[in-house]
Tab-separated table of C-alpha atoms in Angstrom:
chain	number	residue	atom	x	y	z
A	1	MET	CA	67.533	-124.421	-77.250
A	2	LYS	CA	65.654	-125.698	-74.325
A	3	ALA	CA	65.894	-124.715	-70.628
A	4	LEU	CA	65.379	-126.917	-67.627
A	5	LEU	CA	64.551	-124.964	-64.514
A	6	LEU	CA	65.304	-127.139	-61.495
A	7	ALA	CA	62.961	-126.389	-58.456
A	8	GLY	CA	62.853	-129.490	-56.314
A	9	GLY	CA	64.932	-128.499	-53.345
A	10	LYS	CA	63.438	-127.979	-49.795
A	11	GLY	CA	65.618	-125.016	-48.791
A	12	THR	CA	65.583	-125.864	-45.108
A	13	ARG	CA	68.524	-123.536	-44.422
A	14	LEU	CA	66.268	-120.616	-45.240
A	15	TRP	CA	63.845	-121.595	-42.385
A	16	PRO	CA	61.589	-120.038	-41.104
A	17	ILE	CA	60.407	-118.626	-44.472
A	18	SER	CA	61.106	-121.922	-46.281
A	19	LYS	CA	59.080	-124.798	-45.035
A	20	SER	CA	57.454	-127.829	-46.462
A	21	GLN	CA	54.413	-126.017	-47.731
A	22	THR	CA	56.331	-123.033	-48.846
A	23	PRO	CA	59.701	-124.382	-50.265
A	24	LYS	CA	62.328	-121.726	-51.145
A	25	GLN	CA	61.372	-121.577	-54.823
A	26	VAL	CA	58.086	-119.801	-53.881
A	27	VAL	CA	59.337	-117.399	-51.178
A	28	SER	CA	61.210	-114.126	-51.522
A	29	PRO	CA	64.023	-113.953	-49.154
A	30	PHE	CA	64.994	-110.588	-50.588
A	31	GLY	CA	61.554	-108.957	-49.980
A	32	TYR	CA	60.874	-108.662	-53.642
A	33	PRO	CA	57.351	-109.019	-55.152
A	34	GLN	CA	58.511	-111.923	-57.130
A	35	ASN	CA	59.620	-115.281	-55.559
A	36	LEU	CA	62.820	-117.100	-56.532
A	37	LEU	CA	61.142	-119.222	-59.349
A	38	GLN	CA	59.441	-116.146	-60.832
A	39	LEU	CA	62.909	-114.349	-60.910
A	40	THR	CA	64.495	-117.319	-62.579
A	41	ILE	CA	61.735	-117.507	-65.273
A	42	VAL	CA	61.961	-113.717	-65.952
A	43	ARG	CA	65.782	-114.066	-66.220
A	44	THR	CA	65.556	-117.078	-68.491
A	45	LEU	CA	63.068	-115.532	-70.788
A	46	GLY	CA	65.301	-112.388	-70.899
A	47	LEU	CA	68.055	-114.495	-72.409
A	48	GLY	CA	65.931	-115.121	-75.444
A	49	PHE	CA	64.421	-118.569	-74.703
A	50	ASP	CA	60.907	-119.049	-76.120
A	51	PRO	CA	58.369	-119.753	-73.415
A	52	LYS	CA	57.478	-123.030	-75.018
A	53	ASP	CA	61.136	-124.041	-74.611
A	54	LEU	CA	61.057	-123.771	-70.774
A	55	PHE	CA	60.500	-126.903	-68.613
A	56	LEU	CA	60.103	-127.060	-64.976
A	57	VAL	CA	61.762	-130.076	-63.174
A	58	THR	CA	60.504	-130.593	-59.647
A	59	ALA	CA	59.465	-133.310	-57.192
A	60	GLN	CA	55.960	-134.603	-57.475
A	61	ASN	CA	55.102	-133.451	-53.927
A	62	GLN	CA	55.926	-129.846	-54.881
A	63	GLU	CA	54.175	-129.748	-58.278
A	64	ASP	CA	50.865	-128.343	-56.923
A	65	ILE	CA	52.627	-125.657	-54.967
A	66	LEU	CA	54.609	-124.571	-58.039
A	67	LYS	CA	51.989	-124.979	-60.645
A	68	GLU	CA	50.235	-121.587	-60.258
A	69	TYR	CA	53.507	-119.650	-60.849
A	70	TRP	CA	54.375	-121.898	-63.795
A	71	ASP	CA	50.927	-121.817	-65.485
A	72	SER	CA	50.634	-118.014	-65.214
A	73	SER	CA	53.778	-117.626	-67.348
A	74	HIS	CA	52.378	-119.810	-70.123
A	75	LEU	CA	55.429	-122.105	-70.212
A	76	ASN	CA	55.893	-125.704	-71.214
A	77	GLU	CA	55.450	-128.894	-69.277
A	78	ILE	CA	56.183	-129.513	-65.514
A	79	ILE	CA	58.290	-132.690	-65.340
A	80	SER	CA	57.871	-134.243	-61.950
A	81	GLU	CA	59.982	-136.745	-60.206
A	82	PRO	CA	57.834	-139.553	-58.613
A	83	GLU	CA	60.191	-139.418	-55.735
A	84	ALA	CA	62.967	-136.798	-54.827
A	85	LYS	CA	66.333	-138.341	-55.848
A	86	ASN	CA	68.427	-135.238	-56.400
A	87	THR	CA	69.526	-133.355	-59.574
A	88	ALA	CA	71.306	-136.346	-61.544
A	89	PRO	CA	68.081	-138.438	-61.931
A	90	ALA	CA	65.882	-135.393	-62.220
A	91	ILE	CA	68.005	-134.242	-65.061
A	92	LEU	CA	68.078	-137.611	-66.754
A	93	LEU	CA	64.271	-137.801	-66.472
A	94	ALA	CA	63.795	-134.413	-67.999
A	95	THR	CA	66.112	-135.037	-70.892
A	96	LYS	CA	64.227	-138.440	-71.362
A	97	LYS	CA	61.124	-136.324	-71.846
A	98	LEU	CA	62.857	-134.053	-74.357
A	99	MET	CA	63.862	-137.194	-76.300
A	100	GLU	CA	60.297	-138.280	-76.408
A	101	LEU	CA	59.232	-134.924	-77.644
A	102	GLY	CA	61.618	-135.406	-80.582
A	103	MET	CA	64.472	-132.985	-79.586
A	104	ASP	CA	67.416	-132.973	-81.942
A	105	ASN	CA	70.449	-134.769	-80.405
A	106	GLU	CA	72.684	-131.846	-80.982
A	107	GLU	CA	70.383	-129.050	-79.783
A	108	GLY	CA	71.610	-127.034	-76.704
A	109	ILE	CA	69.978	-127.723	-73.327
A	110	TYR	CA	70.608	-125.218	-70.448
A	111	VAL	CA	70.051	-126.228	-66.899
A	112	PHE	CA	69.200	-123.311	-64.526
A	113	PRO	CA	68.590	-123.877	-60.699
A	114	SER	CA	65.743	-121.715	-59.543
A	115	ASP	CA	67.548	-120.650	-56.403
A	116	HIS	CA	70.109	-118.427	-57.912
A	117	TYR	CA	70.350	-114.795	-57.651
A	118	ILE	CA	72.210	-113.303	-60.770
A	119	THR	CA	72.533	-109.794	-62.157
A	120	ASP	CA	73.503	-108.537	-65.440
A	121	TYR	CA	73.605	-112.010	-66.838
A	122	HIS	CA	74.704	-112.359	-70.512
A	123	PRO	CA	75.733	-115.867	-71.312
A	124	ASN	CA	76.929	-116.974	-74.764
A	125	LEU	CA	74.273	-119.178	-75.941
A	126	SER	CA	75.811	-119.918	-79.388
A	127	ILE	CA	78.294	-122.353	-78.133
A	128	ASN	CA	78.424	-125.735	-79.920
A	129	LEU	CA	77.282	-128.365	-77.525
A	130	ARG	CA	77.310	-131.395	-79.663
A	131	ASP	CA	80.297	-133.179	-77.935
A	132	GLU	CA	80.801	-131.050	-74.792
A	133	ILE	CA	79.115	-130.742	-71.347
A	134	LEU	CA	79.546	-127.205	-70.304
A	135	CYS	CA	79.748	-125.750	-66.629
A	136	PHE	CA	80.158	-122.230	-65.821
A	137	ARG	CA	82.846	-120.965	-63.537
A	138	ILE	CA	83.311	-118.273	-60.940
A	139	ILE	CA	86.337	-116.906	-59.059
A	140	PRO	CA	85.798	-117.975	-55.381
A	141	THR	CA	85.476	-115.311	-52.761
A	142	ARG	CA	86.052	-117.601	-49.672
A	143	ALA	CA	86.700	-121.238	-48.808
A	144	GLU	CA	83.208	-122.532	-49.184
A	145	THR	CA	82.493	-126.234	-48.703
A	146	GLY	CA	78.982	-126.034	-50.095
A	147	TYR	CA	80.088	-125.507	-53.715
A	148	GLY	CA	81.888	-127.607	-56.354
A	149	TYR	CA	85.371	-126.522	-57.473
A	150	MET	CA	87.089	-127.079	-60.852
A	151	ASN	CA	90.760	-126.867	-62.013
A	152	LEU	CA	91.209	-126.285	-65.759
A	153	HIS	CA	93.532	-127.109	-68.495
A	154	THR	CA	95.203	-124.170	-70.419
A	155	GLY	CA	93.309	-122.792	-73.386
A	156	GLY	CA	91.098	-120.050	-74.420
A	157	VAL	CA	87.727	-118.873	-72.818
A	158	ILE	CA	86.284	-122.275	-72.928
A	159	ARG	CA	88.602	-124.730	-71.455
A	160	LYS	CA	88.545	-128.465	-70.705
A	161	VAL	CA	88.145	-129.356	-67.117
A	162	ARG	CA	91.050	-131.136	-65.455
A	163	CYS	CA	89.433	-132.124	-62.195
A	164	PHE	CA	86.182	-131.464	-60.618
A	165	THR	CA	85.457	-131.691	-56.878
A	166	GLU	CA	81.932	-131.427	-55.465
A	167	LYS	CA	81.637	-129.991	-51.939
A	168	PRO	CA	85.097	-130.604	-50.642
A	169	ASN	CA	85.965	-130.585	-46.887
A	170	GLN	CA	87.046	-127.487	-45.180
A	171	GLU	CA	90.860	-128.208	-45.513
A	172	THR	CA	90.585	-128.775	-49.161
A	173	ALA	CA	88.257	-125.845	-49.716
A	174	GLU	CA	91.016	-123.729	-48.021
A	175	GLN	CA	93.687	-125.067	-50.271
A	176	TYR	CA	91.532	-124.376	-53.436
A	177	TYR	CA	90.812	-120.749	-52.157
A	178	GLN	CA	94.357	-120.068	-51.253
A	179	SER	CA	95.344	-120.761	-55.002
A	180	TRP	CA	93.828	-117.183	-55.516
A	181	VAL	CA	94.899	-115.536	-52.360
A	182	ASN	CA	98.559	-116.495	-52.662
A	183	ASP	CA	99.089	-115.716	-56.235
A	184	PRO	CA	95.953	-113.764	-57.620
A	185	GLU	CA	97.815	-112.818	-60.926
A	186	GLY	CA	99.388	-116.276	-61.337
A	187	ALA	CA	98.741	-118.970	-64.114
A	188	GLN	CA	95.129	-119.888	-64.164
A	189	GLU	CA	95.907	-123.484	-64.708
A	190	GLU	CA	97.072	-123.506	-61.087
A	191	LYS	CA	93.720	-122.080	-59.851
A	192	TYR	CA	90.546	-123.645	-58.595
A	193	PHE	CA	87.192	-122.063	-59.559
A	194	TRP	CA	83.694	-122.458	-58.083
A	195	ASN	CA	81.108	-124.245	-60.208
A	196	SER	CA	78.071	-121.917	-60.565
A	197	GLY	CA	75.607	-125.066	-60.826
A	198	ILE	CA	74.563	-124.001	-64.269
A	199	TYR	CA	75.203	-126.625	-67.020
A	200	ALA	CA	74.678	-126.833	-70.820
A	201	PHE	CA	74.886	-129.870	-72.992
A	202	SER	CA	73.147	-131.678	-75.784
A	203	LEU	CA	71.551	-135.035	-75.569
A	204	ASN	CA	74.527	-136.410	-77.445
A	205	SER	CA	77.096	-134.977	-75.294
A	206	LEU	CA	75.328	-136.029	-72.061
A	207	GLY	CA	74.848	-139.495	-73.481
A	208	CYS	CA	78.509	-139.922	-74.418
A	209	ALA	CA	79.466	-139.126	-70.806
A	210	LEU	CA	76.720	-141.254	-69.240
A	211	GLU	CA	77.687	-144.254	-71.387
A	212	LYS	CA	81.141	-144.255	-69.939
A	213	ILE	CA	80.099	-143.385	-66.404
A	214	ASP	CA	77.098	-145.815	-66.014
A	215	PRO	CA	76.488	-148.130	-68.966
A	216	ALA	CA	73.449	-149.698	-67.524
A	217	VAL	CA	71.706	-146.457	-66.776
A	218	TYR	CA	72.719	-145.181	-70.121
A	219	GLN	CA	71.078	-148.155	-71.989
A	220	LEU	CA	67.953	-147.476	-69.897
A	221	TRP	CA	68.020	-143.808	-70.621
A	222	LYS	CA	68.755	-144.295	-74.349
A	223	ASN	CA	66.430	-147.145	-75.278
A	224	SER	CA	63.449	-146.917	-72.945
A	225	SER	CA	60.402	-144.896	-73.456
A	226	TYR	CA	59.590	-142.168	-70.938
A	227	ALA	CA	56.999	-144.236	-69.272
A	228	GLU	CA	59.386	-147.086	-68.964
A	229	PHE	CA	62.217	-144.843	-67.535
A	230	LEU	CA	59.620	-143.429	-65.102
A	231	ALA	CA	58.820	-146.944	-63.942
A	232	GLN	CA	62.409	-147.618	-63.131
A	233	TYR	CA	63.015	-144.354	-61.533
A	234	SER	CA	63.155	-145.798	-58.060
A	235	GLN	CA	66.199	-147.855	-59.102
A	236	LEU	CA	68.448	-144.946	-59.880
A	237	LEU	CA	70.925	-143.620	-57.461
A	238	THR	CA	69.951	-140.592	-55.256
A	239	ILE	CA	73.009	-138.303	-56.159
A	240	PRO	CA	73.593	-134.716	-57.411
A	241	PHE	CA	74.431	-134.157	-61.184
A	242	ASP	CA	77.691	-132.640	-59.963
A	243	LYS	CA	78.949	-135.853	-58.345
A	244	TYR	CA	77.377	-138.258	-60.867
A	245	ILE	CA	78.348	-136.640	-64.049
A	246	ALA	CA	80.549	-133.452	-63.553
A	247	GLU	CA	83.209	-135.236	-61.371
A	248	LYS	CA	83.589	-138.113	-63.911
A	249	ALA	CA	82.767	-136.748	-67.442
A	250	TYR	CA	85.647	-136.930	-69.835
A	251	ASN	CA	83.950	-134.219	-71.986
A	252	LEU	CA	83.398	-131.620	-69.258
A	253	HIS	CA	84.453	-128.103	-70.289
A	254	SER	CA	84.061	-124.678	-68.601
A	255	ALA	CA	83.239	-121.097	-69.617
A	256	PRO	CA	83.203	-118.077	-67.293
A	257	LEU	CA	79.701	-117.092	-65.888
A	258	GLU	CA	79.174	-113.825	-67.610
A	259	ALA	CA	77.380	-111.873	-64.860
A	260	SER	CA	78.167	-108.923	-62.444
A	261	LEU	CA	76.787	-110.938	-59.378
A	262	TRP	CA	76.057	-114.518	-58.609
A	263	ARG	CA	74.800	-116.181	-55.501
A	264	ASP	CA	73.490	-119.535	-54.726
A	265	VAL	CA	70.536	-118.619	-52.368
A	266	GLY	CA	70.713	-121.487	-49.890
A	267	THR	CA	71.546	-119.774	-46.619
A	268	TRP	CA	70.899	-116.364	-44.935
A	269	GLN	CA	74.491	-115.660	-45.457
A	270	SER	CA	74.011	-115.844	-49.256
A	271	VAL	CA	70.904	-113.603	-49.001
A	272	TYR	CA	72.996	-111.051	-47.076
A	273	GLU	CA	75.824	-111.271	-49.750
A	274	ALA	CA	73.370	-110.907	-52.552
A	275	LEU	CA	72.060	-107.665	-51.033
A	276	SER	CA	75.384	-106.218	-49.908
A	277	PRO	CA	78.034	-107.610	-52.373
A	278	THR	CA	80.522	-104.738	-51.833
A	279	GLU	CA	79.914	-103.576	-48.233
A	280	PRO	CA	80.703	-106.590	-45.988
A	281	GLN	CA	79.835	-104.642	-42.673
A	282	GLU	CA	76.614	-103.158	-43.876
A	283	ASN	CA	73.478	-103.737	-41.735
A	284	ILE	CA	70.378	-104.699	-43.847
A	285	HIS	CA	66.643	-104.501	-43.173
A	286	ILE	CA	64.004	-106.263	-45.270
A	287	GLY	CA	60.284	-106.087	-44.902
A	288	LEU	CA	58.053	-104.422	-42.301
A	289	GLY	CA	58.817	-102.425	-39.158
A	290	GLN	CA	61.967	-100.672	-38.366
A	291	ALA	CA	65.435	-102.016	-37.629
A	292	ILE	CA	67.658	-100.037	-35.345
A	293	PHE	CA	71.368	-100.688	-35.474
A	294	THR	CA	73.906	-99.175	-33.088
A	295	SER	CA	77.245	-97.956	-34.421
A	296	ASP	CA	79.080	-101.027	-33.134
A	297	THR	CA	76.801	-103.474	-34.922
A	298	LYS	CA	78.114	-104.804	-38.042
A	299	SER	CA	77.074	-107.208	-40.881
A	300	CYS	CA	73.605	-107.945	-39.601
A	301	LEU	CA	70.412	-108.944	-41.568
A	302	VAL	CA	66.905	-108.295	-40.232
A	303	LYS	CA	63.954	-109.524	-42.015
A	304	SER	CA	60.318	-109.355	-40.770
A	305	ASP	CA	56.795	-109.935	-42.053
A	306	LYS	CA	55.466	-107.956	-38.985
A	307	ASN	CA	55.200	-104.373	-38.354
A	308	ILE	CA	57.453	-104.446	-35.332
A	309	ASN	CA	60.735	-102.767	-34.415
A	310	VAL	CA	63.960	-104.705	-33.951
A	311	ALA	CA	67.009	-103.291	-32.316
A	312	CYS	CA	70.459	-104.838	-32.578
A	313	ALA	CA	73.256	-103.509	-30.338
A	314	GLY	CA	76.893	-104.554	-30.111
A	315	VAL	CA	76.461	-107.560	-32.174
A	316	GLN	CA	77.977	-108.772	-35.594
A	317	ASN	CA	77.109	-111.268	-38.393
A	318	LEU	CA	73.546	-111.946	-37.095
A	319	ALA	CA	70.333	-112.892	-39.156
A	320	VAL	CA	67.189	-112.024	-37.278
A	321	ILE	CA	64.223	-113.441	-39.268
A	322	ILE	CA	60.692	-113.041	-38.169
A	323	ASP	CA	58.014	-115.078	-40.135
A	324	GLY	CA	54.611	-115.679	-38.648
A	325	ASP	CA	54.924	-117.223	-35.169
A	326	ASN	CA	58.625	-118.090	-35.711
A	327	ILE	CA	61.734	-115.884	-34.940
A	328	LEU	CA	65.265	-117.027	-35.984
A	329	ILE	CA	68.317	-115.502	-34.436
A	330	VAL	CA	71.480	-117.057	-35.893
A	331	ASP	CA	75.161	-116.372	-36.703
A	332	LYS	CA	74.685	-116.262	-40.509
A	333	ASP	CA	78.297	-116.847	-40.950
A	334	ASN	CA	78.267	-120.195	-39.210
A	335	PRO	CA	76.520	-122.809	-41.400
A	336	GLN	CA	77.033	-125.586	-38.948
A	337	ALA	CA	74.758	-123.717	-36.378
A	338	MET	CA	72.040	-123.438	-38.838
A	339	GLN	CA	72.345	-127.135	-39.709
A	340	ASP	CA	72.366	-128.117	-36.160
A	341	LEU	CA	69.051	-126.268	-35.797
A	342	ILE	CA	67.332	-127.768	-38.710
A	343	THR	CA	68.348	-131.187	-37.378
A	344	GLN	CA	66.860	-130.427	-34.039
A	345	LEU	CA	63.596	-129.162	-35.700
A	346	GLN	CA	63.301	-132.324	-37.958
A	347	ASN	CA	63.763	-134.496	-34.901
A	348	ASN	CA	61.739	-132.780	-32.252
A	349	TYR	CA	59.535	-130.066	-33.841
A	350	LYS	CA	58.283	-131.402	-37.146
A	351	ASP	CA	55.258	-129.310	-37.193
A	352	LEU	CA	57.459	-126.085	-37.442
A	353	ILE	CA	59.031	-127.182	-40.751
């Protein structure tokens, strides 16, 4: 088995700790000694992967930033995109490298994003992936527009995906979530699950899907050398694997994510949920100084890298993040507010990001 660790995202929604020179893979939003990439490496090795079978997939402009953490773990190659084109081209590039290294066409390849927080993770790594692309499903806890959703055919633990929708609009996400709220014990073929973003396949099963989805790219991927594929990389679509492959693959199947907790750590809301999965009104403090919360303050997160005191009174759902000279105060449950801020920073305050 081989493991591809994806670590090319910018993580702008975790500003101010995640910036161009400190992308989210190398920061610790939870205040742990290890950053997100290091946590992913430890988790993957703990599943039984040999260090030589771990490959880091990142953007060329992040390679130097990530290299010290990768090299210190004595793992295999860093595969760098010449330009950031999202996860579909990045995975095709990485699998092209595995072809060149002589990987068997039926051997399993697991794709692990490096921005996940997972506890008690015990996946079944013995699944035959010769003909199937596998995604791992989760029962949704809200109508989330930032994740993919899947509906499944009847069957056993591993079931064929009937339809896959990446990042639906709010109305559609509500409909998918209500399939659980309205009838939690009903037939699962009527339910819509979250996609965890973790995939598994073989060169054979990925190639079979790619040949039907995009024959021209399949021919390039199948018949070129790694150097030739790299030279044509700029011609590939900039698109997520979820939209390019998962939404269209005829051989997509799903297995449950065998973990006690999973969070895609892309927002301060997800950080809060990872730290307080069962107490939705708990107030949380990470880092230095003190946080003082009045009794009518609910569901707030304070994170500080300075030895100062932060008091919250009569407020709810706030994230207060202090990092260097930057202080963020945001409604953590309002993703649009954070996106509006990032847009303003990118347009008018580029030196801050």
